[in-house]
């Protein structure tokens, strides 16, 4: 009889009646701590880290110069024109808000549903949420032209009796995104406190002891500490869960409450939320596949974690593809000629290339995840995730630009062309995002050590020699 050899580190195989291990190898509680602390404590950083940080900081500097040029010259440096007054800045804003969805989804909703597989990836995903919201918040601020009046967005008493328009979803956006950012930041920080205390206790220099000591808020690991921590974490998870649905729903209202063909549709809220989760998970996978190698965390962020994310991307990608089809159906079934023209124009008008790029990346590429090899091969997974992120950016471009460029009056139609500043600011926003993420990997715990240990089987204090060799 032929025998099948099974890799002991392969936790993607399902054994009836037995849950697969979420941490592979011969790891103990101590070895998990050592591996997670390794990059922050290591005196010699891998050269690849500095290469990645150098590229990211370069693009961040370019973004900074572009913003200075914009503020000193005016918003005419962008390609925004009549009738496309919402060009790339709003496309970038919606894209980055969507990216920020997966972190809170993994942390809050999967926590409430007791999905233990989230423990290996939730910390990095939460950090990604914060950094994506930072990138998103950048664009509305500079899009208003006179950034020194940005505080007018808030309902502050003033002598000119000027108040925001509370019936506008643009104002709802201000409150929704700022609330989401605040709760996500608190949730991320709250979860890190026990691990920051571990960093403090292992610190060998006075500076590091003070730095992590302040951040850990005097954590001692007592039973009272843990009891209060778990209550606070549960409350924040319950508070953050509805925000996952509300933020992108309100972003979709920016479009849906208008009378413009292609925007005025009730399908937008669920369609936007599904797309946001789809793109968010794609970005988490794009970040974690190289990060787990760079930080030596392959046995903690395992193939099973990556495979589960691929399954979610397959499900949400299918929902997004269904929404694309339903948009056409509703336009035809509604009988509104302007609505019908808007969708025919998307597929066969001057921006046909953007529409079919979107469909190819968002509908076709995730279908590869039906195949197990595609879900369990990290390099291939990253390629698919990059295509998904490209497709999701084009989705926002198609919605924004194609509808604005051709509305009711043919005499007012126009063709939007981005300028070099548009392109550099988009790439620069990725520089900001990756710089923040790389600094996070260097100085803060990438994995929630306490939570990972809670899903490991009880171990003795033995410390296998081969594991010791890996981390020292």
Short mmCIF file of C-alpha atoms in Angstrom, two decimals:
data_model
loop_
_atom_site.label_atom_id
_atom_site.label_comp_id
_atom_site.label_asym_id
_atom_site.label_seq_id
_atom_site.Cartn_x
_atom_site.Cartn_y
_atom_site.Cartn_z
CA UNK A 1 0.00 0.00 0.00
CA UNK A 2 1.30 3.44 -0.94
CA UNK A 3 1.96 5.79 1.96
CA UNK A 4 1.60 9.56 1.99
CA UNK A 5 4.22 11.62 3.80
CA UNK A 6 2.75 14.49 5.79
CA UNK A 7 4.77 17.57 6.68
CA UNK A 8 4.52 18.01 10.48
CA UNK A 9 4.47 21.81 9.96
CA UNK A 10 1.52 21.62 7.54
CA UNK A 11 -1.51 22.62 9.60
CA UNK A 12 -3.84 23.01 6.61
CA UNK A 13 -4.89 19.37 6.72
CA UNK A 14 -8.16 18.67 8.49
CA UNK A 15 -8.28 15.68 10.83
CA UNK A 16 -11.86 14.71 11.80
CA UNK A 17 -12.52 15.37 15.47
CA UNK A 18 -9.30 17.30 15.98
CA UNK A 19 -8.50 20.98 15.52
CA UNK A 20 -5.32 21.77 13.65
CA UNK A 21 -2.54 23.45 15.62
CA UNK A 22 -2.35 27.22 15.16
CA UNK A 23 1.32 27.30 16.15
CA UNK A 24 3.52 24.76 14.42
CA UNK A 25 6.94 23.41 15.26
CA UNK A 26 8.21 22.56 18.72
CA UNK A 27 7.39 25.92 20.21
CA UNK A 28 6.82 26.62 23.87
CA UNK A 29 5.48 29.77 25.51
CA UNK A 30 9.04 30.97 25.98
CA UNK A 31 10.06 30.37 22.37
CA UNK A 32 7.01 32.30 21.11
CA UNK A 33 8.09 35.26 23.24
CA UNK A 34 11.65 35.02 21.99
CA UNK A 35 10.64 34.89 18.34
CA UNK A 36 8.22 37.82 18.54
CA UNK A 37 10.78 39.95 20.42
CA UNK A 38 13.60 38.97 18.09
CA UNK A 39 13.42 41.84 15.56
CA UNK A 40 13.00 44.48 18.27
CA UNK A 41 15.90 43.16 20.35
CA UNK A 42 18.27 42.03 17.66
CA UNK A 43 21.38 44.25 17.45
CA UNK A 44 21.84 43.47 13.74
CA UNK A 45 18.82 44.14 11.58
CA UNK A 46 18.46 42.18 8.32
CA UNK A 47 19.69 44.25 5.32
CA UNK A 48 16.39 43.64 3.54
CA UNK A 49 14.65 45.65 6.28
CA UNK A 50 16.79 48.71 5.58
CA UNK A 51 16.27 48.35 1.83
CA UNK A 52 12.49 48.29 2.30
CA UNK A 53 12.60 51.17 4.78
CA UNK A 54 14.84 53.23 2.48
CA UNK A 55 12.45 52.83 -0.47
CA UNK A 56 9.43 53.67 1.70
CA UNK A 57 11.03 56.76 3.24
CA UNK A 58 12.07 57.99 -0.22
CA UNK A 59 8.47 57.88 -1.39
CA UNK A 60 7.36 59.48 1.85
CA UNK A 61 9.73 62.40 1.21
CA UNK A 62 8.34 62.74 -2.33
CA UNK A 63 4.82 62.83 -0.86
CA UNK A 64 5.91 65.58 1.52
CA UNK A 65 7.30 67.72 -1.32
CA UNK A 66 4.15 67.13 -3.38
CA UNK A 67 1.99 68.36 -0.50
CA UNK A 68 4.17 71.46 -0.03
CA UNK A 69 3.94 72.15 -3.78
CA UNK A 70 0.18 71.68 -3.63
CA UNK A 71 -0.25 74.06 -0.70
CA UNK A 72 1.97 76.75 -2.17
CA UNK A 73 0.57 76.50 -5.70
CA UNK A 74 -3.06 75.43 -5.35
CA UNK A 75 -5.22 72.46 -6.20
CA UNK A 76 -4.75 73.20 -9.91
CA UNK A 77 -1.65 70.99 -9.77
CA UNK A 78 -4.02 68.04 -9.76
CA UNK A 79 -5.83 66.81 -12.83
CA UNK A 80 -9.25 67.68 -11.39
CA UNK A 81 -11.29 69.54 -13.98
CA UNK A 82 -14.88 70.27 -14.95
CA UNK A 83 -16.91 68.08 -14.64
CA UNK A 84 -14.56 65.71 -12.74
CA UNK A 85 -14.03 67.78 -9.62
CA UNK A 86 -13.59 64.61 -7.55
CA UNK A 87 -10.51 63.07 -9.09
CA UNK A 88 -7.71 60.99 -7.65
CA UNK A 89 -7.76 62.49 -4.13
CA UNK A 90 -11.22 61.08 -3.40
CA UNK A 91 -10.38 57.82 -5.16
CA UNK A 92 -7.33 57.50 -2.90
CA UNK A 93 -9.39 58.38 0.18
CA UNK A 94 -12.02 55.71 -0.45
CA UNK A 95 -9.32 53.16 -1.33
CA UNK A 96 -7.40 53.69 1.92
CA UNK A 97 -10.55 53.71 4.08
CA UNK A 98 -11.44 50.35 2.56
CA UNK A 99 -7.97 48.97 3.28
CA UNK A 100 -8.46 49.88 6.92
CA UNK A 101 -11.46 47.59 7.31
CA UNK A 102 -9.82 44.20 7.70
CA UNK A 103 -7.90 45.05 10.86
CA UNK A 104 -10.93 45.83 12.97
CA UNK A 105 -12.88 43.00 11.36
CA UNK A 106 -10.19 40.47 12.34
CA UNK A 107 -9.81 41.96 15.80
CA UNK A 108 -13.37 42.69 16.80
CA UNK A 109 -15.80 40.50 14.88
CA UNK A 110 -13.64 37.38 14.81
CA UNK A 111 -12.88 37.90 18.51
CA UNK A 112 -16.59 38.05 19.38
CA UNK A 113 -17.19 34.90 17.34
CA UNK A 114 -14.30 33.17 19.15
CA UNK A 115 -12.31 32.47 16.00
CA UNK A 116 -8.96 31.47 17.47
CA UNK A 117 -7.11 31.60 14.16
CA UNK A 118 -7.19 35.39 14.33
CA UNK A 119 -4.59 35.42 17.14
CA UNK A 120 -1.56 35.13 14.88
CA UNK A 121 -2.51 37.98 12.58
CA UNK A 122 -4.74 40.38 14.52
CA UNK A 123 -1.99 42.68 15.84
CA UNK A 124 -0.45 43.39 12.44
CA UNK A 125 -3.91 43.78 10.90
CA UNK A 126 -4.92 46.30 13.59
CA UNK A 127 -1.73 48.27 12.97
CA UNK A 128 -2.47 48.22 9.25
CA UNK A 129 -5.90 49.70 9.99
CA UNK A 130 -4.39 52.63 11.86
CA UNK A 131 -1.85 53.34 9.15
CA UNK A 132 -4.42 53.04 6.36
CA UNK A 133 -6.73 55.49 8.12
CA UNK A 134 -3.80 57.92 8.46
CA UNK A 135 -3.29 57.73 4.68
CA UNK A 136 -7.04 58.11 4.09
CA UNK A 137 -7.33 61.12 6.35
CA UNK A 138 -4.60 62.89 4.43
CA UNK A 139 -6.56 63.31 1.20
CA UNK A 140 -9.81 65.04 2.29
CA UNK A 141 -7.71 67.45 4.34
CA UNK A 142 -5.67 68.62 1.37
CA UNK A 143 -8.53 68.25 -1.12
CA UNK A 144 -10.42 71.21 0.32
CA UNK A 145 -7.80 73.57 -1.09
CA UNK A 146 -7.41 75.89 1.89
CA UNK A 147 -6.18 73.39 4.47
CA UNK A 148 -5.83 76.08 7.09
CA UNK A 149 -9.65 76.14 7.22
CA UNK A 150 -10.01 72.37 7.65
CA UNK A 151 -11.34 72.92 11.17
CA UNK A 152 -14.52 74.31 9.58
CA UNK A 153 -15.50 70.67 9.04
CA UNK A 154 -16.15 70.42 12.76
CA UNK A 155 -19.15 72.07 14.47
CA UNK A 156 -17.17 74.70 16.36
CA UNK A 157 -18.90 77.91 17.53
CA UNK A 158 -17.65 80.88 15.53
CA UNK A 159 -18.37 84.55 15.11
CA UNK A 160 -19.52 84.24 11.48
CA UNK A 161 -22.30 81.78 12.38
CA UNK A 162 -20.94 79.28 9.89
CA UNK A 163 -21.96 75.70 10.64
CA UNK A 164 -21.36 72.45 8.78
CA UNK A 165 -24.26 71.07 6.77
CA UNK A 166 -25.44 68.27 9.05
CA UNK A 167 -27.60 66.77 6.30
CA UNK A 168 -24.54 66.14 4.15
CA UNK A 169 -22.95 62.67 4.19
CA UNK A 170 -19.61 64.42 3.71
CA UNK A 171 -19.95 65.66 7.28
CA UNK A 172 -21.07 62.23 8.44
CA UNK A 173 -17.80 60.99 6.97
CA UNK A 174 -15.83 63.27 9.27
CA UNK A 175 -17.49 61.84 12.35
CA UNK A 176 -17.53 58.23 11.10
CA UNK A 177 -13.87 58.08 10.08
CA UNK A 178 -12.62 59.98 13.13
CA UNK A 179 -14.66 57.72 15.45
CA UNK A 180 -13.41 54.64 13.65
CA UNK A 181 -9.80 55.84 13.90
CA UNK A 182 -10.16 56.62 17.62
CA UNK A 183 -11.75 53.30 18.55
CA UNK A 184 -9.35 51.32 16.36
CA UNK A 185 -6.38 53.09 17.96
CA UNK A 186 -7.66 52.37 21.47
CA UNK A 187 -8.41 48.77 20.57
CA UNK A 188 -4.93 48.28 19.09
CA UNK A 189 -3.19 49.91 22.06
CA UNK A 190 -5.30 48.09 24.66
CA UNK A 191 -4.40 44.72 23.12
CA UNK A 192 -0.69 45.55 23.13
CA UNK A 193 -0.33 46.43 26.82
CA UNK A 194 0.59 42.92 28.11
CA UNK A 195 3.08 42.49 25.28
CA UNK A 196 4.59 45.93 25.85
CA UNK A 197 5.15 44.90 29.46
CA UNK A 198 7.01 41.83 28.17
CA UNK A 199 9.22 44.12 26.07
CA UNK A 200 9.80 46.26 29.17
CA UNK A 201 10.80 43.31 31.31
CA UNK A 202 13.23 42.04 28.67
CA UNK A 203 14.76 45.44 27.93
CA UNK A 204 18.52 45.64 28.53
CA UNK A 205 18.94 49.42 28.24
CA UNK A 206 17.53 52.17 30.42
CA UNK A 207 16.00 53.99 27.45
CA UNK A 208 14.06 50.93 26.34
CA UNK A 209 12.92 50.22 29.89
CA UNK A 210 11.51 53.76 30.22
CA UNK A 211 9.98 53.73 26.73
CA UNK A 212 8.17 50.42 27.10
CA UNK A 213 7.50 51.03 30.79
CA UNK A 214 5.54 54.19 30.01
CA UNK A 215 3.62 52.48 27.21
CA UNK A 216 2.75 49.43 29.34
CA UNK A 217 1.01 51.64 31.95
CA UNK A 218 2.43 49.79 34.95
CA UNK A 219 1.21 46.37 33.89
CA UNK A 220 2.19 43.68 36.42
CA UNK A 221 0.35 40.65 35.05
CA UNK A 222 -1.68 40.20 38.23
CA UNK A 223 -5.09 38.53 38.21
CA UNK A 224 -6.71 41.94 38.71
CA UNK A 225 -4.82 43.32 35.70
CA UNK A 226 -5.97 40.46 33.50
CA UNK A 227 -9.58 40.67 34.70
CA UNK A 228 -9.84 44.38 33.88
CA UNK A 229 -7.96 43.95 30.65
CA UNK A 230 -10.31 41.25 29.37
CA UNK A 231 -13.39 43.30 30.28
CA UNK A 232 -12.05 46.40 28.55
CA UNK A 233 -10.99 44.40 25.49
CA UNK A 234 -14.43 42.82 25.20
CA UNK A 235 -16.18 46.19 25.51
CA UNK A 236 -13.96 47.76 22.87
CA UNK A 237 -14.56 44.80 20.56
CA UNK A 238 -18.32 45.23 20.96
CA UNK A 239 -17.97 48.96 20.31
CA UNK A 240 -15.76 48.50 17.26
CA UNK A 241 -17.90 45.85 15.55
CA UNK A 242 -20.69 48.13 14.29
CA UNK A 243 -18.08 50.64 13.16
CA UNK A 244 -16.77 48.08 10.65
CA UNK A 245 -20.14 48.23 8.92
CA UNK A 246 -20.92 51.88 9.50
CA UNK A 247 -17.76 53.56 8.19
CA UNK A 248 -17.80 52.33 4.63
CA UNK A 249 -21.59 52.49 4.54
CA UNK A 250 -21.35 56.21 5.22
CA UNK A 251 -18.54 56.56 2.68
CA UNK A 252 -20.88 54.96 0.14
CA UNK A 253 -23.54 57.56 1.03
CA UNK A 254 -21.19 60.24 -0.31
CA UNK A 255 -22.08 58.82 -3.70
CA UNK A 256 -25.46 57.15 -3.21
CA UNK A 257 -27.42 60.19 -1.97
CA UNK A 258 -26.53 62.21 -5.07
CA UNK A 259 -28.69 62.28 -8.21
CA UNK A 260 -25.84 61.32 -10.53
CA UNK A 261 -26.37 58.29 -12.82
CA UNK A 262 -24.19 55.41 -11.66
CA UNK A 263 -24.12 56.66 -8.07
CA UNK A 264 -27.79 56.88 -7.08
CA UNK A 265 -28.33 53.27 -6.05
CA UNK A 266 -29.22 51.40 -2.85
CA UNK A 267 -26.74 48.61 -3.51
CA UNK A 268 -23.78 50.79 -2.56
CA UNK A 269 -23.63 50.22 1.25
CA UNK A 270 -23.31 46.39 1.23
CA UNK A 271 -21.29 46.55 -1.97
CA UNK A 272 -18.79 49.00 -0.44
CA UNK A 273 -18.50 47.03 2.82
CA UNK A 274 -17.83 43.75 0.99
CA UNK A 275 -15.27 45.48 -1.23
CA UNK A 276 -13.58 47.03 1.79
CA UNK A 277 -13.22 43.68 3.56
CA UNK A 278 -12.01 42.16 0.29
CA UNK A 279 -9.28 44.77 -0.23
CA UNK A 280 -8.39 44.89 3.47
CA UNK A 281 -7.66 41.19 3.65
CA UNK A 282 -5.66 41.41 0.43
CA UNK A 283 -3.47 44.11 1.97
CA UNK A 284 -3.06 42.14 5.24
CA UNK A 285 -1.85 39.12 3.26
CA UNK A 286 0.45 41.31 1.14
CA UNK A 287 2.08 42.64 4.31
CA UNK A 288 2.20 39.47 6.39
CA UNK A 289 3.72 37.10 3.84
CA UNK A 290 7.04 39.00 3.67
CA UNK A 291 6.81 40.15 7.31
CA UNK A 292 6.58 36.58 8.67
CA UNK A 293 9.78 35.72 6.79
CA UNK A 294 11.55 38.95 7.78
CA UNK A 295 10.67 38.50 11.45
CA UNK A 296 11.13 34.70 11.51
CA UNK A 297 7.48 34.06 12.39
CA UNK A 298 6.60 31.31 9.91
CA UNK A 299 5.60 28.95 12.74
CA UNK A 300 3.30 31.53 14.38
CA UNK A 301 1.77 33.15 11.29
CA UNK A 302 1.26 29.83 9.58
CA UNK A 303 0.03 28.72 6.19
CA UNK A 304 -3.33 28.00 7.82
CA UNK A 305 -3.73 31.69 8.75
CA UNK A 306 -2.93 32.70 5.18
CA UNK A 307 -5.25 30.05 3.75
CA UNK A 308 -8.16 31.25 5.88
CA UNK A 309 -7.62 34.79 4.64
CA UNK A 310 -7.66 33.49 1.07
CA UNK A 311 -11.03 31.83 1.73
CA UNK A 312 -12.46 35.12 3.01
CA UNK A 313 -11.09 36.92 -0.05
CA UNK A 314 -12.71 34.31 -2.28
CA UNK A 315 -16.08 34.80 -0.55
CA UNK A 316 -15.99 38.61 -0.53
CA UNK A 317 -14.59 38.73 -4.08
CA UNK A 318 -17.55 36.67 -5.23
CA UNK A 319 -19.92 39.10 -3.49
CA UNK A 320 -18.19 42.00 -5.23
CA UNK A 321 -18.51 40.25 -8.61
CA UNK A 322 -22.20 39.64 -7.92
CA UNK A 323 -22.62 43.35 -7.10
CA UNK A 324 -21.03 44.32 -10.43
CA UNK A 325 -23.55 42.14 -12.26
CA UNK A 326 -26.48 43.45 -10.18
CA UNK A 327 -25.58 47.04 -10.98
CA UNK A 328 -26.11 46.32 -14.67
CA UNK A 329 -29.28 44.38 -13.97
CA UNK A 330 -30.78 47.17 -11.83
CA UNK A 331 -29.90 49.76 -14.48
CA UNK A 332 -31.67 47.69 -17.14
CA UNK A 333 -34.62 46.72 -14.93
CA UNK A 334 -35.14 50.28 -13.67
CA UNK A 335 -35.69 51.54 -17.21
CA UNK A 336 -33.94 54.86 -16.56
CA UNK A 337 -32.08 55.76 -19.80
CA UNK A 338 -29.49 57.89 -17.99
CA UNK A 339 -28.70 55.04 -15.60
CA UNK A 340 -28.50 52.56 -18.48
CA UNK A 341 -26.16 54.85 -20.39
CA UNK A 342 -23.90 55.27 -17.32
CA UNK A 343 -23.23 51.53 -17.13
CA UNK A 344 -22.83 50.99 -20.86
CA UNK A 345 -20.41 53.92 -20.75
CA UNK A 346 -18.43 52.24 -17.98
CA UNK A 347 -17.92 49.05 -19.93
CA UNK A 348 -17.55 50.43 -23.45
CA UNK A 349 -16.92 54.17 -23.07
CA UNK A 350 -13.59 56.02 -22.99
CA UNK A 351 -12.67 54.42 -19.64
CA UNK A 352 -13.33 50.84 -20.76
CA UNK A 353 -9.73 49.94 -19.92
CA UNK A 354 -10.26 50.90 -16.28
CA UNK A 355 -13.52 48.95 -16.03
CA UNK A 356 -12.13 45.73 -17.47
CA UNK A 357 -8.97 46.04 -15.38
CA UNK A 358 -11.25 46.24 -12.35
CA UNK A 359 -13.29 43.19 -13.40
CA UNK A 360 -10.21 41.13 -14.26
CA UNK A 361 -8.48 41.85 -10.96
CA UNK A 362 -11.48 41.67 -8.63
CA UNK A 363 -13.62 38.95 -10.16
CA UNK A 364 -11.27 36.64 -12.06
CA UNK A 365 -8.06 36.69 -10.00
CA UNK A 366 -9.58 35.58 -6.63
CA UNK A 367 -11.11 32.54 -8.36
CA UNK A 368 -7.64 30.98 -8.24
CA UNK A 369 -8.24 30.54 -4.51
CA UNK A 370 -10.61 27.67 -5.24
CA UNK A 371 -7.39 25.67 -5.74
CA UNK A 372 -5.62 24.67 -2.54
CA UNK A 373 -2.14 25.08 -4.02
CA UNK A 374 -2.94 28.73 -4.74
CA UNK A 375 -4.17 29.25 -1.16
CA UNK A 376 -1.12 27.64 0.43
CA UNK A 377 1.69 29.02 -1.73
CA UNK A 378 2.73 32.35 -0.23
CA UNK A 379 4.47 33.90 -3.25
CA UNK A 380 1.51 33.16 -5.51
CA UNK A 381 -0.88 34.47 -2.87
CA UNK A 382 0.98 37.80 -2.79
CA UNK A 383 0.70 38.15 -6.56
CA UNK A 384 -3.06 37.60 -6.44
CA UNK A 385 -3.42 40.01 -3.51
CA UNK A 386 -1.51 42.72 -5.39
CA UNK A 387 -3.87 42.27 -8.34
CA UNK A 388 -6.82 42.55 -5.95
CA UNK A 389 -5.50 45.80 -4.51
CA UNK A 390 -4.95 47.19 -8.00
CA UNK A 391 -8.47 46.15 -8.94
CA UNK A 392 -10.00 47.73 -5.85
CA UNK A 393 -8.26 51.02 -6.55
CA UNK A 394 -9.64 50.90 -10.09
CA UNK A 395 -13.10 50.18 -8.70
CA UNK A 396 -13.09 53.52 -6.91
CA UNK A 397 -11.66 55.18 -10.02
CA UNK A 398 -14.42 53.73 -12.21
CA UNK A 399 -17.19 54.77 -9.83
CA UNK A 400 -15.87 58.29 -9.33
CA UNK A 401 -14.49 59.30 -12.70
CA UNK A 402 -16.70 57.56 -15.26
CA UNK A 403 -19.92 58.87 -13.69
CA UNK A 404 -18.65 62.42 -13.30
CA UNK A 405 -17.06 62.67 -16.74
CA UNK A 406 -20.34 61.95 -18.58
CA UNK A 407 -23.55 62.95 -16.84
CA UNK A 408 -26.75 64.50 -18.25
CA UNK A 409 -25.42 67.12 -20.68
CA UNK A 410 -23.10 65.97 -23.49
CA UNK A 411 -21.91 69.57 -23.87
CA UNK A 412 -20.37 69.37 -20.38
CA UNK A 413 -18.61 66.03 -20.83
CA UNK A 414 -14.87 65.85 -20.30
CA UNK A 415 -11.99 63.40 -20.09
CA UNK A 416 -10.04 63.25 -16.84
CA UNK A 417 -6.27 62.87 -17.08
CA UNK A 418 -4.15 62.61 -13.94
CA UNK A 419 -1.10 64.82 -13.60
CA UNK A 420 2.32 63.72 -12.42
CA UNK A 421 1.49 65.17 -8.98
CA UNK A 422 -1.57 62.90 -8.81
CA UNK A 423 0.56 59.86 -9.55
CA UNK A 424 3.37 60.83 -7.19
CA UNK A 425 0.96 61.49 -4.34
CA UNK A 426 -0.68 58.09 -4.77
CA UNK A 427 2.69 56.33 -4.71
CA UNK A 428 3.82 58.60 -1.88
CA UNK A 429 0.84 57.52 0.20
CA UNK A 430 2.11 53.95 -0.10
CA UNK A 431 5.48 55.25 1.11
CA UNK A 432 3.78 56.69 4.20
CA UNK A 433 1.89 53.46 4.79
CA UNK A 434 4.88 51.14 4.45
CA UNK A 435 7.16 53.42 6.50
CA UNK A 436 4.73 53.29 9.41
CA UNK A 437 4.32 49.53 9.09
CA UNK A 438 8.08 48.88 8.98
CA UNK A 439 8.64 51.06 12.06
CA UNK A 440 5.87 49.09 13.78
CA UNK A 441 7.64 45.81 12.94
CA UNK A 442 10.91 47.15 14.36
CA UNK A 443 9.74 48.63 17.65
CA UNK A 444 6.43 47.02 18.65
CA UNK A 445 5.20 43.42 19.05
CA UNK A 446 4.04 42.25 15.61
CA UNK A 447 2.14 39.31 17.07
CA UNK A 448 -0.16 39.31 20.11
CA UNK A 449 1.98 37.00 22.25
CA UNK A 450 -0.49 36.65 25.10
CA UNK A 451 -3.33 35.71 22.73
CA UNK A 452 -1.22 33.26 20.74
CA UNK A 453 -0.22 31.47 23.95
CA UNK A 454 -3.87 31.22 24.93
CA UNK A 455 -4.59 28.97 21.93
CA UNK A 456 -1.49 26.78 22.37
CA UNK A 457 -1.72 23.43 24.14
CA UNK A 458 -0.19 23.33 27.64
CA UNK A 459 3.54 22.79 27.46
CA UNK A 460 6.22 22.04 29.93
CA UNK A 461 8.98 24.54 30.43
CA UNK A 462 11.29 22.52 28.23
CA UNK A 463 13.02 24.58 25.64
CA UNK A 464 13.95 22.44 22.62
CA UNK A 465 17.51 22.89 21.54
CA UNK A 466 16.63 23.36 17.87
CA UNK A 467 14.24 26.22 18.72
CA UNK A 468 16.89 27.86 20.90
CA UNK A 469 19.25 27.78 17.91
CA UNK A 470 16.68 29.49 15.70
CA UNK A 471 16.18 32.51 17.94
CA UNK A 472 19.74 33.08 19.16
#
